[in-house]
Each structure stands twice: as C-alpha cells, then as structure tokens.
PDB file of C-alpha atoms in Angstrom:
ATOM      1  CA  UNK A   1      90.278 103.409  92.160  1.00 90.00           C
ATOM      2  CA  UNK A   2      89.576 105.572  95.581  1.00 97.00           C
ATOM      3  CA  UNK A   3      86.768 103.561  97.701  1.00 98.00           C
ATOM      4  CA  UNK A   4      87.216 105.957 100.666  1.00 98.00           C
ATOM      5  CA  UNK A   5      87.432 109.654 101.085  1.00 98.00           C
ATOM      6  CA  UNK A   6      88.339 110.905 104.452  1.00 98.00           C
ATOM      7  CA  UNK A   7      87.925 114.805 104.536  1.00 98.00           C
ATOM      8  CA  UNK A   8      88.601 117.355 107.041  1.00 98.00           C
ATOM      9  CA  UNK A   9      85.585 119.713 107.860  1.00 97.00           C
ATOM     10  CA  UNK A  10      86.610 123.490 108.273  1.00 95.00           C
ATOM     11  CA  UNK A  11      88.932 125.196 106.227  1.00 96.00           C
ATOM     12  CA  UNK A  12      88.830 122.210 103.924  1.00 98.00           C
ATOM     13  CA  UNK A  13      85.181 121.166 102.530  1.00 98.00           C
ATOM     14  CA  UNK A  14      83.348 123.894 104.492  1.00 97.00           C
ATOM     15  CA  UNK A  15      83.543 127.124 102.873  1.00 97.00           C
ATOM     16  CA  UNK A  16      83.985 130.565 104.819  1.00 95.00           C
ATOM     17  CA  UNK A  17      80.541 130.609 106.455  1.00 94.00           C
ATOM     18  CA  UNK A  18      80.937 127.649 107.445  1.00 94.00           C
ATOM     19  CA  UNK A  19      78.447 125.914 104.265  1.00 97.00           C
ATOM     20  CA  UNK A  20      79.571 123.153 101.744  1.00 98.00           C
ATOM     21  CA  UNK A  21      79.027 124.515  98.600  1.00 98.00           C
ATOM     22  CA  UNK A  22      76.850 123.046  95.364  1.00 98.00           C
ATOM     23  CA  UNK A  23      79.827 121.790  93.627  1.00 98.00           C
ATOM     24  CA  UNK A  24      81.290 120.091  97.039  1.00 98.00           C
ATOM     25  CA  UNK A  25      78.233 118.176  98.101  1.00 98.00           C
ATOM     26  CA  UNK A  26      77.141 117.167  94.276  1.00 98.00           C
ATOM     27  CA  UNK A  27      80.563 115.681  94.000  1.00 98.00           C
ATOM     28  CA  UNK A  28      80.273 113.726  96.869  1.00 98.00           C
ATOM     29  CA  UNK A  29      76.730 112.753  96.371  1.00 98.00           C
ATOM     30  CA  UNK A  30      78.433 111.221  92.932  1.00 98.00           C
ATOM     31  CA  UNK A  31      81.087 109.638  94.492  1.00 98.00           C
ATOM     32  CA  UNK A  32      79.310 107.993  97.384  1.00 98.00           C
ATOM     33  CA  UNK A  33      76.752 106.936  94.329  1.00 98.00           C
ATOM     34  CA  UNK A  34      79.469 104.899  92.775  1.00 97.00           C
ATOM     35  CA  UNK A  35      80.114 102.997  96.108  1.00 97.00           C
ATOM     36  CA  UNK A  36      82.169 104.830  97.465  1.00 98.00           C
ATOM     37  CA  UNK A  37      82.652 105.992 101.473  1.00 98.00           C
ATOM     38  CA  UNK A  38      82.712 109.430 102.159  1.00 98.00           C
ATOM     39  CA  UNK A  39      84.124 109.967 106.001  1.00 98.00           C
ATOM     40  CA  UNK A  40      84.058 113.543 107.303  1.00 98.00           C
ATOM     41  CA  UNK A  41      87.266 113.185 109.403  1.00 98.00           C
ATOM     42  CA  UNK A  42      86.823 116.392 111.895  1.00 97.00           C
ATOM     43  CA  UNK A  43      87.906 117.761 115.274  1.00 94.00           C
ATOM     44  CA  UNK A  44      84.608 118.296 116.187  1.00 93.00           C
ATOM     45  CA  UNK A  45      81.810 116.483 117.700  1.00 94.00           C
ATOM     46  CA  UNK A  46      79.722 114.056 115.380  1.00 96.00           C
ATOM     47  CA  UNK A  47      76.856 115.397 116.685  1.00 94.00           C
ATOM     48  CA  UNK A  48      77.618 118.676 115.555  1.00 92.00           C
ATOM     49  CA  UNK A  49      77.492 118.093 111.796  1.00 96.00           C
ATOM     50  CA  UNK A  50      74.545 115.976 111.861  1.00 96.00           C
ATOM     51  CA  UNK A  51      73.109 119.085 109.462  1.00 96.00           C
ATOM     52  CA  UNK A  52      76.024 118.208 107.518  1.00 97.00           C
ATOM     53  CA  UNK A  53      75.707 114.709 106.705  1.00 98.00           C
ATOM     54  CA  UNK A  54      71.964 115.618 105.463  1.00 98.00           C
ATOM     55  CA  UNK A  55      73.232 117.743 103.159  1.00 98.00           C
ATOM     56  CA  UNK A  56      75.142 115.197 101.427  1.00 98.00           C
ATOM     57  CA  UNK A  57      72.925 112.559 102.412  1.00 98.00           C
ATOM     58  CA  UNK A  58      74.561 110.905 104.997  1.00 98.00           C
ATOM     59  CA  UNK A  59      72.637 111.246 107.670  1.00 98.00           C
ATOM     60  CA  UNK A  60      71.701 107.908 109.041  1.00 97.00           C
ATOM     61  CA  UNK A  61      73.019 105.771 106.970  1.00 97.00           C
ATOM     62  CA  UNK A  62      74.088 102.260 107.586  1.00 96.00           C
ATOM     63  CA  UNK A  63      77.839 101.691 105.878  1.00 96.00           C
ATOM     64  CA  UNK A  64      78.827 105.017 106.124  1.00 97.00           C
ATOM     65  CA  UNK A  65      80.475 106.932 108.643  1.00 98.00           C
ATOM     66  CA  UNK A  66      81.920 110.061 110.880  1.00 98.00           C
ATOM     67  CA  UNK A  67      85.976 110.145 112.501  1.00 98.00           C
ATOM     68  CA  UNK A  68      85.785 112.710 115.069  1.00 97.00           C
ATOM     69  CA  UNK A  69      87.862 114.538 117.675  1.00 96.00           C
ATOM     70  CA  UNK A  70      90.862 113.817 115.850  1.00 96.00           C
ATOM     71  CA  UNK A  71      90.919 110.690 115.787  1.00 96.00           C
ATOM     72  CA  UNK A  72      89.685 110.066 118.961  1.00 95.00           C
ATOM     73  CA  UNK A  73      86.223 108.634 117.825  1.00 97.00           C
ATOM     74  CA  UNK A  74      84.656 106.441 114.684  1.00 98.00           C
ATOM     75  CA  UNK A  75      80.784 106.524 114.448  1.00 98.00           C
ATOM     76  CA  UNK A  76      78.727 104.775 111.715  1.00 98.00           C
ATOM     77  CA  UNK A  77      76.285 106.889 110.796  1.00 98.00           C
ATOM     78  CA  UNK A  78      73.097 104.710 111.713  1.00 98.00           C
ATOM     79  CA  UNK A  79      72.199 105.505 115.157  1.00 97.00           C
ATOM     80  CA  UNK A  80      75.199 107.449 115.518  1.00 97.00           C
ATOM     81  CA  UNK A  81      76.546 104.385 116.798  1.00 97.00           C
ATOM     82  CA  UNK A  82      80.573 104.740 118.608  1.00 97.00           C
ATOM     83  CA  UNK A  83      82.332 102.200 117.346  1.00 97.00           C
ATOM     84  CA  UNK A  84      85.988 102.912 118.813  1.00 95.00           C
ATOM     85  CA  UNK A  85      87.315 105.408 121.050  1.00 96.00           C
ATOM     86  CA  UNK A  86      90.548 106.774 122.555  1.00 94.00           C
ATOM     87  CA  UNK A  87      89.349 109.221 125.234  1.00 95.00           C
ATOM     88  CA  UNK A  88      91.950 111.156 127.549  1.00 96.00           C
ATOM     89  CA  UNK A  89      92.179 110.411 131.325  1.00 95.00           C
ATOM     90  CA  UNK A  90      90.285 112.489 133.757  1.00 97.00           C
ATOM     91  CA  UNK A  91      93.955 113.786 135.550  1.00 96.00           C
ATOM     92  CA  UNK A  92      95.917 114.714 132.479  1.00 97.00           C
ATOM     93  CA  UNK A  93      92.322 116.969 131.097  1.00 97.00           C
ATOM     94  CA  UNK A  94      92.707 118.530 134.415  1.00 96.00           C
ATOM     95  CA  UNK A  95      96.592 119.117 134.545  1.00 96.00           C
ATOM     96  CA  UNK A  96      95.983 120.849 131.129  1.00 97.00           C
ATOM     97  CA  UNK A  97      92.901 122.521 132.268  1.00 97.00           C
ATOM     98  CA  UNK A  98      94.677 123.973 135.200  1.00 95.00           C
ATOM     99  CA  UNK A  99      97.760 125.526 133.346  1.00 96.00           C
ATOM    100  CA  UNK A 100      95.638 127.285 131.270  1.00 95.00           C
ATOM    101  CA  UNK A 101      93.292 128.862 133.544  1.00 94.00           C
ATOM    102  CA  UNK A 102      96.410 130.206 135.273  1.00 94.00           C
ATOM    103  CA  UNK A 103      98.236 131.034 131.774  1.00 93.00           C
ATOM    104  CA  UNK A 104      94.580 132.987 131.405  1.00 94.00           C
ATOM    105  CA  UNK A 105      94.116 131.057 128.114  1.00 95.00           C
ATOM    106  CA  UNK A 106      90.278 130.210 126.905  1.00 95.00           C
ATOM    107  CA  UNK A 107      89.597 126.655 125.611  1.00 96.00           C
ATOM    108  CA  UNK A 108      86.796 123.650 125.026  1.00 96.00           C
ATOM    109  CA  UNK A 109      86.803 120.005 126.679  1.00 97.00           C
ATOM    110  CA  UNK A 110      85.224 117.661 124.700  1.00 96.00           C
ATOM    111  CA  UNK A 111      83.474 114.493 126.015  1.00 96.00           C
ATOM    112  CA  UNK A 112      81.790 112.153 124.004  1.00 95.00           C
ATOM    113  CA  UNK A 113      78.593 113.848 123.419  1.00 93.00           C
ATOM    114  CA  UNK A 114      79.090 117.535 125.259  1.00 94.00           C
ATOM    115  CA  UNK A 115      81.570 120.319 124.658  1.00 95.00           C
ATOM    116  CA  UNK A 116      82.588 122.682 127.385  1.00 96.00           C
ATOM    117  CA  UNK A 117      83.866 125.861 127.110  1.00 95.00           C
ATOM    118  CA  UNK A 118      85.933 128.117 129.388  1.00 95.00           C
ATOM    119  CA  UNK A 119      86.471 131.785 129.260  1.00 92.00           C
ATOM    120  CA  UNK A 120      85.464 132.037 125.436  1.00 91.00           C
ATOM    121  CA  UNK A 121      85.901 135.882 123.379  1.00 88.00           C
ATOM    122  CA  UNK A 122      83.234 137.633 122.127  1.00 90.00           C
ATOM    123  CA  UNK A 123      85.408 136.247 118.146  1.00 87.00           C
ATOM    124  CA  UNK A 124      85.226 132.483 119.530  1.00 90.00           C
ATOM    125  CA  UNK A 125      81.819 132.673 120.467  1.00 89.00           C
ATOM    126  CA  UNK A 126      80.944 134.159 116.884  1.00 89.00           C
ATOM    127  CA  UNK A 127      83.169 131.773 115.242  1.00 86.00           C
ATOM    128  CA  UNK A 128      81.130 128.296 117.400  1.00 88.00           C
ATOM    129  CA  UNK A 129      77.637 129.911 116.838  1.00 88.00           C
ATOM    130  CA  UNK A 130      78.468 130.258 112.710  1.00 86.00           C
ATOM    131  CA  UNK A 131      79.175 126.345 112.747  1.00 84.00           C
ATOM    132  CA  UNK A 132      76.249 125.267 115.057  1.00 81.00           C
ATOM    133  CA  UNK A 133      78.902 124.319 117.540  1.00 85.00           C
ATOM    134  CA  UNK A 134      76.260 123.647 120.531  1.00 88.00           C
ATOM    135  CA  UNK A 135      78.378 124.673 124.077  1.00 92.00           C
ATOM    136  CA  UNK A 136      77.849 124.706 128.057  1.00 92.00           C
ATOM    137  CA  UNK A 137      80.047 126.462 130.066  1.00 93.00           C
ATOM    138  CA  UNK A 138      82.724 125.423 132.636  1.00 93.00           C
ATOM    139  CA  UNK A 139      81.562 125.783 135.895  1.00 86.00           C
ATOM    140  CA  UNK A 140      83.954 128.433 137.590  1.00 76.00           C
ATOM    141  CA  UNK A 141      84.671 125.902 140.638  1.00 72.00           C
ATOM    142  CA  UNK A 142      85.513 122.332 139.730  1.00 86.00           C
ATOM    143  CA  UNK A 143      86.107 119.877 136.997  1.00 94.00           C
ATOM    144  CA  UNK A 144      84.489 117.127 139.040  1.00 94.00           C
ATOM    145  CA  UNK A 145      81.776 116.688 136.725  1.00 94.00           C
ATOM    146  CA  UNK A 146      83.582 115.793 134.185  1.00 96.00           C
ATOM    147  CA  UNK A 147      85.547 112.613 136.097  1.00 94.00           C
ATOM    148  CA  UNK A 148      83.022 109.658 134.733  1.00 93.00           C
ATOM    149  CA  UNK A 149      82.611 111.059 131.468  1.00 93.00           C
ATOM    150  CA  UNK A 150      84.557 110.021 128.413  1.00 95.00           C
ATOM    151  CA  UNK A 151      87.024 112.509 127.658  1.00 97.00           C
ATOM    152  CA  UNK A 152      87.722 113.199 124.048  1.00 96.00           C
ATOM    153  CA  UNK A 153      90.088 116.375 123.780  1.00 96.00           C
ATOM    154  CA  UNK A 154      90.780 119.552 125.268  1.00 97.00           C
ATOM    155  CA  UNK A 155      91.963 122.171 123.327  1.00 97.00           C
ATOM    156  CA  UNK A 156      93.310 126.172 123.813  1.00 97.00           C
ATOM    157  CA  UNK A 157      92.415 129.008 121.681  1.00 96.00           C
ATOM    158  CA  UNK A 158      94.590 131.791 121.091  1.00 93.00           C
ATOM    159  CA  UNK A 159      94.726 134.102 118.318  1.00 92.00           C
ATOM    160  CA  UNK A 160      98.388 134.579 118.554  1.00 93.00           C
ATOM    161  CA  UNK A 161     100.386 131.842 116.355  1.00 94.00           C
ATOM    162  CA  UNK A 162     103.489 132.516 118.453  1.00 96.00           C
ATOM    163  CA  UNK A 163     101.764 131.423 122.133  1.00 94.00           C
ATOM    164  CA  UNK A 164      99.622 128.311 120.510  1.00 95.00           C
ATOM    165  CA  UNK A 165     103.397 126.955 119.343  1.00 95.00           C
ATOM    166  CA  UNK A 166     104.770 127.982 122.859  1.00 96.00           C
ATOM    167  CA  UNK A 167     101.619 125.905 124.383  1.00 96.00           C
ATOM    168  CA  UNK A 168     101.692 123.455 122.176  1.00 96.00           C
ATOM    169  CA  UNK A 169     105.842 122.464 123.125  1.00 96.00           C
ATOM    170  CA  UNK A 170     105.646 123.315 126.360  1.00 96.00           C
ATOM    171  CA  UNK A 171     102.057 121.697 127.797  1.00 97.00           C
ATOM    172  CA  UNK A 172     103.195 117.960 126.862  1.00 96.00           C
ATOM    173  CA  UNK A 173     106.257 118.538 128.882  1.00 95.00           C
ATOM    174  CA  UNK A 174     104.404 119.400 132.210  1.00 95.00           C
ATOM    175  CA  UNK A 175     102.221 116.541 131.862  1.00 94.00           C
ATOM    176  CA  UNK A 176     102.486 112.724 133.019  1.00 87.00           C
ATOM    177  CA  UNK A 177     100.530 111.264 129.989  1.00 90.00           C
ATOM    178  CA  UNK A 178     101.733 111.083 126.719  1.00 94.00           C
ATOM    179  CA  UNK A 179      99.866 113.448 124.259  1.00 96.00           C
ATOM    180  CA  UNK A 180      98.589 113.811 120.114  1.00 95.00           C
ATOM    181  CA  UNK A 181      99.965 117.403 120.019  1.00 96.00           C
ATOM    182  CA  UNK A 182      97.857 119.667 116.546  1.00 94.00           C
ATOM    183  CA  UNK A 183      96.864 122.604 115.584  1.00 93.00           C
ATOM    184  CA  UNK A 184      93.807 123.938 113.783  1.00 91.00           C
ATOM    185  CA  UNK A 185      91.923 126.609 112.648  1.00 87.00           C
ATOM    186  CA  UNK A 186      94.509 129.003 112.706  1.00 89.00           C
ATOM    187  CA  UNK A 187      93.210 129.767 116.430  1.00 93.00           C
ATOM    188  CA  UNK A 188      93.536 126.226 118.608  1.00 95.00           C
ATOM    189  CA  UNK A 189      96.294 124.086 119.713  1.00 96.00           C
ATOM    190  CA  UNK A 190      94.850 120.580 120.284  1.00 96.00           C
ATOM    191  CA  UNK A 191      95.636 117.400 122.743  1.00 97.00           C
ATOM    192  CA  UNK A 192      94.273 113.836 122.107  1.00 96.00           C
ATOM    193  CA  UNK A 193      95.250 110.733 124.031  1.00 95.00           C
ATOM    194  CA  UNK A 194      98.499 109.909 122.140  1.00 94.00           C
ATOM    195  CA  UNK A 195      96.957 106.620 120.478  1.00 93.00           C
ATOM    196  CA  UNK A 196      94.213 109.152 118.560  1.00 94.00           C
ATOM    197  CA  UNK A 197      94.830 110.780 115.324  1.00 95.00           C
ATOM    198  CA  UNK A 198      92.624 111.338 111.538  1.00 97.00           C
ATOM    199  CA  UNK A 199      95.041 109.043 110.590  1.00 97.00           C
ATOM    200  CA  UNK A 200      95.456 105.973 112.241  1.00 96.00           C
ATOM    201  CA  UNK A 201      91.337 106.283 112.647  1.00 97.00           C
ATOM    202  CA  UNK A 202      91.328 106.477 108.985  1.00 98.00           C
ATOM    203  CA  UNK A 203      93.362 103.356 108.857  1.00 98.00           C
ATOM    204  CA  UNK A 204      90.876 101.756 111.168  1.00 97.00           C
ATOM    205  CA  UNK A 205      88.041 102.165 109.264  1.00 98.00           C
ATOM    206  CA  UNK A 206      89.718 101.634 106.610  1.00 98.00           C
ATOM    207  CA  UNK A 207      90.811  98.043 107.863  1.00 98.00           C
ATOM    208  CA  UNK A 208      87.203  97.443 108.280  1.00 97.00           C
ATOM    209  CA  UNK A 209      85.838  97.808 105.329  1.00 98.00           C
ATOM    210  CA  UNK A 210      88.297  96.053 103.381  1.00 98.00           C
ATOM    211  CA  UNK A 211      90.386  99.311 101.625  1.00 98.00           C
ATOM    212  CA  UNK A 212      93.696  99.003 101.002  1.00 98.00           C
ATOM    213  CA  UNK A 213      96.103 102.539 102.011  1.00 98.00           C
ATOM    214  CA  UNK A 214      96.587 102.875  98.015  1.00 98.00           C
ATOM    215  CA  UNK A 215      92.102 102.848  97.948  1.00 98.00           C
ATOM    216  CA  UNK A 216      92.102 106.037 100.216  1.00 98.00           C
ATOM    217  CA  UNK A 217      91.887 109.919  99.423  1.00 98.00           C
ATOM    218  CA  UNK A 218      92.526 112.542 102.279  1.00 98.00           C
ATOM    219  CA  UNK A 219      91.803 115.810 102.099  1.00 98.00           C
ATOM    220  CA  UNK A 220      92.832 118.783 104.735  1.00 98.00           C
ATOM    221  CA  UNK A 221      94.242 121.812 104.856  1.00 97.00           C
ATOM    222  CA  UNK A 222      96.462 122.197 109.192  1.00 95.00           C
ATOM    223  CA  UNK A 223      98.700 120.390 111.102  1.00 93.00           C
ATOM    224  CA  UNK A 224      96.157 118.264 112.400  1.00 95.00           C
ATOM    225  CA  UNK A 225      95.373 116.548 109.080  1.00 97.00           C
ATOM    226  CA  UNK A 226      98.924 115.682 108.372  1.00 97.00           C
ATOM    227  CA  UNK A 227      99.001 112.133 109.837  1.00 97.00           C
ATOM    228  CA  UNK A 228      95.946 111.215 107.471  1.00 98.00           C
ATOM    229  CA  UNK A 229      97.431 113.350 104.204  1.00 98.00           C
ATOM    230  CA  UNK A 230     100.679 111.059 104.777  1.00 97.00           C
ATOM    231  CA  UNK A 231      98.493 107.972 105.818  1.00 98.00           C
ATOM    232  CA  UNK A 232      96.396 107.722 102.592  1.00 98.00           C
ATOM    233  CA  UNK A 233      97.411 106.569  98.974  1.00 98.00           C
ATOM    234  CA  UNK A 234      96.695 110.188  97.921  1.00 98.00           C
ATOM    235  CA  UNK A 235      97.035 112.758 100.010  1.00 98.00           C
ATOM    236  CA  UNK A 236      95.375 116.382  98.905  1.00 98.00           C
ATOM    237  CA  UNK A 237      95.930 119.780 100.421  1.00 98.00           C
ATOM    238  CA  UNK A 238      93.344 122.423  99.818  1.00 98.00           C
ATOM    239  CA  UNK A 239      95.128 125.653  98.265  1.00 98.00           C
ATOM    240  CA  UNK A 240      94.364 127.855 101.773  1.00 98.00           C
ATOM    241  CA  UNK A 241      96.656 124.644 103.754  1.00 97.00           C
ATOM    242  CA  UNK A 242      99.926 125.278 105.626  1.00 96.00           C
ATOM    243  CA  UNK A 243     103.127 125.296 104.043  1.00 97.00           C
ATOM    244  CA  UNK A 244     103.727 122.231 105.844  1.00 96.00           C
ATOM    245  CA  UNK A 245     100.949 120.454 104.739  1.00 98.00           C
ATOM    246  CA  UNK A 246     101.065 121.530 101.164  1.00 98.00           C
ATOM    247  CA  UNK A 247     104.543 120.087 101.356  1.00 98.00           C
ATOM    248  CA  UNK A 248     103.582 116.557 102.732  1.00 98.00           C
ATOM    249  CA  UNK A 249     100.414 115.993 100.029  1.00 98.00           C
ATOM    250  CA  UNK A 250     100.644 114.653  96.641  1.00 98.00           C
ATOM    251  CA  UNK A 251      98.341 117.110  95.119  1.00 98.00           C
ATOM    252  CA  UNK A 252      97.469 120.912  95.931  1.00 98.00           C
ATOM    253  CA  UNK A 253      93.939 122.031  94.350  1.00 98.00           C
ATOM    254  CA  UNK A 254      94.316 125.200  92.700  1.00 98.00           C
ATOM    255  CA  UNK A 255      91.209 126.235  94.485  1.00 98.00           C
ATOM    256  CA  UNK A 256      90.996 127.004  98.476  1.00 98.00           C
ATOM    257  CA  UNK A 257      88.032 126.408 100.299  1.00 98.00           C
ATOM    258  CA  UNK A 258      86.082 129.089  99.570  1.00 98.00           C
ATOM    259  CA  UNK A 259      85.682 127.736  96.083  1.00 98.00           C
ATOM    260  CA  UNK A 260      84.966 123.891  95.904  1.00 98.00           C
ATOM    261  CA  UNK A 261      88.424 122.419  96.308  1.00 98.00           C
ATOM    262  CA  UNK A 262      87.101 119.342  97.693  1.00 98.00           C
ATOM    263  CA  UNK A 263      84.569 118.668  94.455  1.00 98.00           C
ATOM    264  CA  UNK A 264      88.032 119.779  92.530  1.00 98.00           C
ATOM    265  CA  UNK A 265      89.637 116.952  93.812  1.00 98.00           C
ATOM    266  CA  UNK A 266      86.910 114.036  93.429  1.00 98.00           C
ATOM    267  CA  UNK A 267      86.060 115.047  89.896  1.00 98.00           C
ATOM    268  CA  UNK A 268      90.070 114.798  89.047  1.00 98.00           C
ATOM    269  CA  UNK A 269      90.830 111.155  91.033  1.00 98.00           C
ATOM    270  CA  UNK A 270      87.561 109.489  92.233  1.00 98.00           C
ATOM    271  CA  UNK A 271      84.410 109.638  89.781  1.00 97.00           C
ATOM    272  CA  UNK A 272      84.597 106.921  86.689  1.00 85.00           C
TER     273      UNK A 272
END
C-alpha cells in the first residue's frame, strides 16, 4: 500500500493553465483521507502554491508537507515551517549569474522566500504571471544583496532545447562547486547545490515519517523528476513526459496533464 505521494507541480498535476483539475484534487483529497501524505515535490517556491495546497486542502496542515526547489527545501505545511535545506553558496550563484548575463541569457535566483528575475521575455513573464509566480527584479548593478540570504537555485531560460543542453554541460565545468544539473519546463536548465534533488528529499521525508521506498509513489513528467521516479517503489510518468523519463518509470498514464493523469494514477495504485 502507497502511504506517500510525491508529485511534481507543472506539466504533471497542473493542467495547461496552470489549474489542478476536479478529478486531480478529488483523488487526492481521497487519498490523503485514507492516511495518506500527499507532497507536492516542485521547483518552485512553497510559498508560491500556497493557493494550491487549499485547493486540495493542504494548506496548513500539521503532518503534511511541501519539497521545493528541487530538492533543495522540505516544509511541513503548518506554519510553513523549513525543516531542511541545501542552499547554494553566495560565489558559485554569482559565477553562474555572471556567465549568463554575458551569454545574454534571462534567468530567476531563488532564495528561500524571494525569487529574482533577470532580463525576463515578454513569453516568461506571461508564463510566471499564469502560475502566480510572485517576482522582483535583479538590480542591474550588483548581486550584493543577495550574499546573507539563503540561496536555493538559479536557473536559465531559453526557449531553444539545443543552448539549455549546451548550458547545462558546459556551466558545471566553469564552476568551482559541484552542481544538481535539470531541466524543466521545456524552457529552463536548473542548478541546485549538488546534495539537493526531489529525490533524495523525498527519501528524507520519507525517512521521517516511517515509509519504506516500496510505500512511495512519484509522479513527474522532465529530467528533473528522474531522481525521485527512480527513487520511489513506483515510479509514474505522465503521458506529455520525456522520452527519458517515460523510459525510467514503471507506469506511463495514458492521459497527459491536460486530462487528470495524476487522479489516473491514484485511483489505479493508491485508493482501497
């Protein structure tokens, strides 16, 4: 029996704008009403689905909780309190930061609680504002700001597949600190702190509440939900997921996200 479902957020349960559909959240909701643990296991901010977790009524809720930037972050819902983190170095956000102003590239930094945003497109704008992704500029002369925060990620956006892959091998090279190299969202190429990813955070939490490997579901559909996919005792890819990932999971839904795969997947494995 699955007692924990760890579940990417876009592309996966959220459908194309940006909503978790009837189907999706009543299959949770019946799930989570069995005793189960329903983890959103994101790239994002967990205070950017806050709107989420009411819908499925999470929100606030003691025993359950949120895995965020990759990895890089567990929160327990109740008083969205951070229970682990793996933040970046102020240096290596900055070596990264650097290249890619100079490779004209846009991106985000994400702290703890803030995301910044650099040089965003007209299409990336659109695409943050449809999720509620709250943002603040970069200021055009320094990083300094940023050197006593905690720094979560920092990723690049680029809408050609070819230069993300070319950023993605060549950016960890030119670097001192080892780096969690992902990609998402058919439009970002991603770097954690090399100790951060969905899924040794899902075998954190996992480790914590007493649930075996064989006890967990993940669900996802990029490169960036692999290491939870091969981490739990089933691994699902949504029918919209890379080749790659489709390879590594034990089940493909027949739907993509547009149409409920996630509640497609609880209602075959994890209700009684």
């Amino acid at each position: 029996m699955y007692k924990l479902i760890v579940c990417d957020l876009d592309e996966t349960l959220l459908d194309r704008d940006a909503r978790i559909s009837k189907q999706n959240e009543q299959a949770i909701k019946a799930f989570v009403a069995q005793g189960g643990h329903f983890v959103p296991n994101t790239g994002r901010s967990f205070l950017s689905i806050q709107d989420d977790l009411q819908q499925l009524g999470l929100l606030q809720q003691p025993g359950q909780y949120v895995i965020s930037y990759n990895g890089g972050a567990i929160v327990e819902n109740a008083g969205n309190q951070v229970l682990t983190t793996n933040p970046l170095d102020f240096a290596t956000v900055k070596q990264i930061y650097d290249i890619a102003r100079a490779e004209q590239v846009s991106g985000h930094i994400y702290t703890l609680e803030n995301l910044y945003v650099w040089q965003p497109s007209v299409a990336e704008q659109q695409y943050l504002e449809q999720r509620g992704v709250k943002h603040m500029p970069v200021p055009d002369d320094s990083l300094d700001f940023l050197r006593t925060q905690p720094l979560m990620k920092i990723i690049l956006q680029d809408d050609d597949p070819a230069r993300r892959e070319a950023l993605g091998k060549a950016i960890p090279k030119r670097v001192t600190t080892p780096l969690a190299t992902t990609f998402s969202s058919g439009r970002y190429v991603e770097f954690n702190h090399v100790a951060a990813d969905k899924g040794k955070a899902t075998l954190q939490l996992a480790a914590k509440l007493g649930v075996k490997p064989d006890e967990i579901m993940a669900l996802g559909d990029n490169s960036n939900d692999l290491a939870m996919i091969t981490a739990a005792g089933l691994g699902v890819s949504v029918q919209n997921g890379t080749d790659v990932v489709k390879a590594a999971a034990d089940y493909v839904t027949t739907a993509d996200h547009a149409h409920s795969a996630v509640a497609e997947a609880i209602e075959k494995f994890a209700l009684h």
